[in-house]
Amino acid sequence: MAKKREIQEYSTDPAAQQMLRRAEELALGTAFTRADNMVPCNIGSAGMCCKQCGMGPCRLTKNGEVGVCGATLDTIQARNLTRAIAAGAAAHSDHGRDMAFLLKATAEGKAEGYSIKDVAKLRQVASYYDIRVDGREPQEIANELADLYISQFGQQRGEVVPARRAPKKRQQLWRERNVVPRGVDREIVEALHRTHIGDDQDHEHILEHAIRTGLADGWAGSMIATDVSDILFGTPAPILGQANLGVIKEDMVNVVVHGHEPSLSEMIVAASQDPEIIEYAKAAGSNGINLSGICCTANEILMRQGIPAAGNFLHQELAILTGAVEAMVVDVQCIMQALVGLAQNFHTKIITTSPKVRITGATHIEFDEHKALTIAKQILRTAIDNYKNRDRNKTFIPQIKQDLIPGFSHEYINYMLGGSYRASFRPLNDAIMSGRIRGVAAIVGCNNPRSSQDYLHNKVVKELLKQDVLVVQTGCGAIASGKLGLLLGEAGLSEVGPGLKEICETVGIPPVLHMGSCVDNTRILTVLTQMVEEGGLGDDIDKIPAVGLAPEWMSEKALAIATYCVASGAYVIFGGASPVSGMPDRVSDRTRC
Ligand code: NFS
């Protein structure tokens, strides 16, 4: 039986609450109300339903029950989880592939508007793979690195090359257990093959491949995405930004970029600063163009350019409900199909841009990296042309926004801790060894309308800070903290335990560090590896007091991240429903590999 929740149960964010009240006035549904109306299936949510073939779906509800083919609950749960991990790894890694192709096109001078912004990072990354850097032009190095990275997706044998950046002991463990990914696409394809009817039917063997697939994401697909984004758009460093719906402006053409890949959003940022486009916006009667972001695209341009974040995953519909958004420009991942129907109640245009993603009823302006700037300008002109259609009677923008400072890449944390002449993780290791900091918690991942938006994120962040735990964040979790003001310099230090406070004050860092988008969870792998290499805490990641939490997860990508974190030696905790709760004894004690 559906149960309607109160608005304050939907979200702890006051801006969201205002918008949800507005939705109620306008009798418009959102993910929050749809979650109330759509009672989840207990069998499916526990991973106990097998719909891998036409003999089913088989729903296993009793002890000892098997599917039509004889598949046991263990097998079915392992298959379902592995398929989800493969899908998550595919999403991240396909993003990584596109970034590698963009690096190639840029190196060849065929990518309009792009350049190599961070030559130091290019040289650093190239040197991991013994690509010669001395005496070579950045384009030459980038060309070779792009070829190497592109080859990681289709590689059939051997080991993906970024895996060699893991601690030596961890690499050895992976080899002993035979889980080092051979190639990104190969592991994802094999995950689908093994879980087809009548294939791998030993749950431990299936899960072993889930680990291999997850590692292909963390130590290849996602890591490639982060590396190339930094090389092309600059490695993030602290910058002032803002978050929440109050960043949408009444008197400007509002363009919200939503999705994941920085290739398009960075170009829209560049186009929005073009005098000709600004003039065009003014000629349309506005005061110019106001860009903001949703989801991980928001993080990408927030941490590099200081472009404000309109919000996290559950804010995408709320931004449209303001009635003040001329265009929501989307690429891939975490984009709700409901946006199109909701936008029809306003003047907002939903513009799809990826060759991989179309939404029925949306306007499609296809992105092509070879003429990216031209396309970005075309998208902005479309938004500007739509400004005249805004109905002022339907406009409602909550006046709530918060300053924040994102941009804590692992390079910056290293520099910040040790100073420019002796960049090092020594002070962090020492602080842990002396007990002033009890450990590091990565609080990451999504919003989920089945729980109160941001509540769990903020609750665990605040509790851990009191317990002297340094918090690092990515994805929608980082935006949740940003909206609450926890990412603002030394704000919130009064709520922080004495040891952590002392370290934050000495080093000059906030107690919560925004490290980027979800693919940038690989930055956390790098931090943990560098902490191991710094010495004193142990010779592998599992010796570091580190935990990864995804309190409000909903995406298959979150499951892929959890898998590579566990397989890298981190402790992992998920909130909400477990996709394998039907086999708790088999999985819950495997939180550390
Ligand atoms: Ni991550 Fe980014 Fe947000 Fe979850 Fe979606 S935006 S990749 S999946 S919802 S954190």
mmCIF file of C-alpha atoms in Angstrom, residues 38-167:
data_model
loop_
_atom_site.group_PDB
_atom_site.id
_atom_site.type_symbol
_atom_site.label_atom_id
_atom_site.label_comp_id
_atom_site.label_asym_id
_atom_site.label_seq_id
_atom_site.Cartn_x
_atom_site.Cartn_y
_atom_site.Cartn_z
ATOM 1 C CA MET A 38 5.795 2.858 -6.584
ATOM 2 C CA VAL A 39 6.180 0.309 -3.817
ATOM 3 C CA PRO A 40 9.420 -1.592 -4.504
ATOM 4 C CA CYS A 41 9.223 -5.321 -5.115
ATOM 5 C CA ASN A 42 10.665 -7.113 -2.086
ATOM 6 C CA ILE A 43 11.827 -10.074 -4.124
ATOM 7 C CA GLY A 44 13.558 -8.042 -6.816
ATOM 8 C CA SER A 45 15.115 -5.543 -4.429
ATOM 9 C CA ALA A 46 16.731 -8.388 -2.469
ATOM 10 C CA GLY A 47 18.165 -9.794 -5.712
ATOM 11 C CA MET A 48 16.013 -12.926 -5.535
ATOM 12 C CA CYS A 49 14.373 -12.586 -8.952
ATOM 13 C CA CYS A 50 16.047 -14.077 -12.037
ATOM 14 C CA LYS A 51 14.896 -12.719 -15.395
ATOM 15 C CA GLN A 52 17.886 -13.813 -17.398
ATOM 16 C CA CYS A 53 15.890 -16.030 -19.759
ATOM 17 C CA GLY A 54 12.443 -16.674 -21.187
ATOM 18 C CA MET A 55 11.633 -19.544 -18.809
ATOM 19 C CA GLY A 56 11.144 -17.070 -15.970
ATOM 20 C CA PRO A 57 11.173 -14.621 -14.373
ATOM 21 C CA CYS A 58 11.824 -16.993 -11.452
ATOM 22 C CA ARG A 59 11.176 -15.537 -8.038
ATOM 23 C CA LEU A 60 12.848 -17.488 -5.264
ATOM 24 C CA THR A 61 11.153 -16.838 -1.973
ATOM 25 C CA LYS A 62 11.521 -20.061 -0.026
ATOM 26 C CA ASN A 63 14.566 -21.792 1.374
ATOM 27 C CA GLY A 64 15.951 -24.325 -1.060
ATOM 28 C CA GLU A 65 13.767 -23.164 -3.941
ATOM 29 C CA VAL A 66 15.431 -23.110 -7.361
ATOM 30 C CA GLY A 67 14.609 -21.555 -10.723
ATOM 31 C CA VAL A 68 13.264 -23.457 -13.742
ATOM 32 C CA CYS A 69 16.847 -24.244 -14.825
ATOM 33 C CA GLY A 70 17.768 -25.264 -11.284
ATOM 34 C CA ALA A 71 19.653 -22.045 -10.474
ATOM 35 C CA THR A 72 20.009 -21.544 -6.735
ATOM 36 C CA LEU A 73 19.471 -18.339 -4.817
ATOM 37 C CA ASP A 74 23.244 -17.897 -4.460
ATOM 38 C CA THR A 75 23.752 -18.147 -8.189
ATOM 39 C CA ILE A 76 20.883 -15.796 -8.992
ATOM 40 C CA GLN A 77 22.039 -13.175 -6.490
ATOM 41 C CA ALA A 78 25.625 -13.351 -7.708
ATOM 42 C CA ARG A 79 24.441 -13.027 -11.318
ATOM 43 C CA ASN A 80 22.251 -10.017 -10.577
ATOM 44 C CA LEU A 81 24.963 -8.247 -8.621
ATOM 45 C CA THR A 82 27.603 -8.971 -11.252
ATOM 46 C CA ARG A 83 25.381 -7.621 -14.049
ATOM 47 C CA ALA A 84 24.792 -4.439 -12.063
ATOM 48 C CA ILE A 85 28.518 -4.019 -11.444
ATOM 49 C CA ALA A 86 29.200 -4.603 -15.142
ATOM 50 C CA ALA A 87 26.659 -1.918 -16.074
ATOM 51 C CA GLY A 88 28.169 0.542 -13.614
ATOM 52 C CA ALA A 89 31.681 -0.225 -14.836
ATOM 53 C CA ALA A 90 30.476 0.163 -18.430
ATOM 54 C CA ALA A 91 29.011 3.606 -17.720
ATOM 55 C CA HIS A 92 32.167 4.947 -16.075
ATOM 56 C CA SER A 93 34.458 3.293 -18.552
ATOM 57 C CA ASP A 94 32.609 4.414 -21.658
ATOM 58 C CA HIS A 95 33.001 7.928 -20.271
ATOM 59 C CA GLY A 96 36.731 7.165 -19.878
ATOM 60 C CA ARG A 97 36.902 5.877 -23.459
ATOM 61 C CA ASP A 98 35.348 9.078 -24.810
ATOM 62 C CA MET A 99 37.835 11.130 -22.836
ATOM 63 C CA ALA A 100 40.701 9.085 -24.288
ATOM 64 C CA PHE A 101 39.366 9.688 -27.808
ATOM 65 C CA LEU A 102 39.082 13.388 -26.995
ATOM 66 C CA LEU A 103 42.714 13.410 -25.868
ATOM 67 C CA LYS A 104 43.671 11.789 -29.160
ATOM 68 C CA ALA A 105 41.676 14.323 -31.215
ATOM 69 C CA THR A 106 43.180 17.198 -29.216
ATOM 70 C CA ALA A 107 46.713 15.851 -29.675
ATOM 71 C CA GLU A 108 46.088 15.677 -33.421
ATOM 72 C CA GLY A 109 44.724 19.226 -33.462
ATOM 73 C CA LYS A 110 41.306 17.994 -34.592
ATOM 74 C CA ALA A 111 39.247 18.975 -31.538
ATOM 75 C CA GLU A 112 37.911 22.495 -31.940
ATOM 76 C CA GLY A 113 38.250 24.560 -28.782
ATOM 77 C CA TYR A 114 40.205 22.032 -26.686
ATOM 78 C CA SER A 115 43.812 22.246 -25.592
ATOM 79 C CA ILE A 116 46.172 20.539 -23.167
ATOM 80 C CA LYS A 117 45.741 22.692 -20.084
ATOM 81 C CA ASP A 118 47.811 20.717 -17.603
ATOM 82 C CA VAL A 119 51.116 19.750 -19.188
ATOM 83 C CA ALA A 120 52.617 18.818 -15.791
ATOM 84 C CA LYS A 121 49.870 16.248 -15.218
ATOM 85 C CA LEU A 122 50.308 14.938 -18.766
ATOM 86 C CA ARG A 123 54.016 14.384 -18.126
ATOM 87 C CA GLN A 124 53.328 12.816 -14.740
ATOM 88 C CA VAL A 125 50.736 10.377 -16.102
ATOM 89 C CA ALA A 126 52.887 9.524 -19.139
ATOM 90 C CA SER A 127 55.822 8.750 -16.856
ATOM 91 C CA TYR A 128 53.765 6.094 -15.015
ATOM 92 C CA TYR A 129 53.844 4.136 -18.264
ATOM 93 C CA ASP A 130 57.416 4.913 -19.291
ATOM 94 C CA ILE A 131 56.265 7.129 -22.140
ATOM 95 C CA ARG A 132 59.223 9.339 -22.951
ATOM 96 C CA VAL A 133 58.564 12.928 -21.920
ATOM 97 C CA ASP A 134 61.944 14.645 -22.152
ATOM 98 C CA GLY A 135 62.442 16.768 -25.231
ATOM 99 C CA ARG A 136 58.956 16.081 -26.558
ATOM 100 C CA GLU A 137 56.102 18.436 -27.301
ATOM 101 C CA PRO A 138 52.957 17.976 -25.169
ATOM 102 C CA GLN A 139 51.007 16.952 -28.295
ATOM 103 C CA GLU A 140 53.430 14.121 -28.999
ATOM 104 C CA ILE A 141 53.248 12.822 -25.440
ATOM 105 C CA ALA A 142 49.461 13.179 -25.429
ATOM 106 C CA ASN A 143 49.203 11.279 -28.692
ATOM 107 C CA GLU A 144 51.129 8.327 -27.297
ATOM 108 C CA LEU A 145 49.259 8.390 -24.008
ATOM 109 C CA ALA A 146 45.909 8.563 -25.844
ATOM 110 C CA ASP A 147 46.830 5.504 -27.930
ATOM 111 C CA LEU A 148 47.836 3.607 -24.806
ATOM 112 C CA TYR A 149 44.645 4.571 -23.000
ATOM 113 C CA ILE A 150 42.407 3.763 -25.977
ATOM 114 C CA SER A 151 44.060 0.340 -26.191
ATOM 115 C CA GLN A 152 43.102 -0.452 -22.565
ATOM 116 C CA PHE A 153 39.463 -0.852 -23.527
ATOM 117 C CA GLY A 154 39.985 -3.446 -26.242
ATOM 118 C CA GLN A 155 43.029 -5.138 -24.725
ATOM 119 C CA GLN A 156 42.510 -8.908 -24.633
ATOM 120 C CA ARG A 157 45.428 -10.234 -22.595
ATOM 121 C CA GLY A 158 47.813 -9.125 -19.889
ATOM 122 C CA GLU A 159 46.949 -6.452 -17.324
ATOM 123 C CA VAL A 160 45.407 -3.004 -17.693
ATOM 124 C CA VAL A 161 48.292 -0.575 -17.272
ATOM 125 C CA PRO A 162 46.903 1.796 -14.601
ATOM 126 C CA ALA A 163 46.734 -1.169 -12.196
ATOM 127 C CA ARG A 164 50.492 -0.837 -11.815
ATOM 128 C CA ARG A 165 49.831 2.386 -9.890
ATOM 129 C CA ALA A 166 48.339 0.387 -6.990
ATOM 130 C CA PRO A 167 50.483 -0.538 -3.962
#
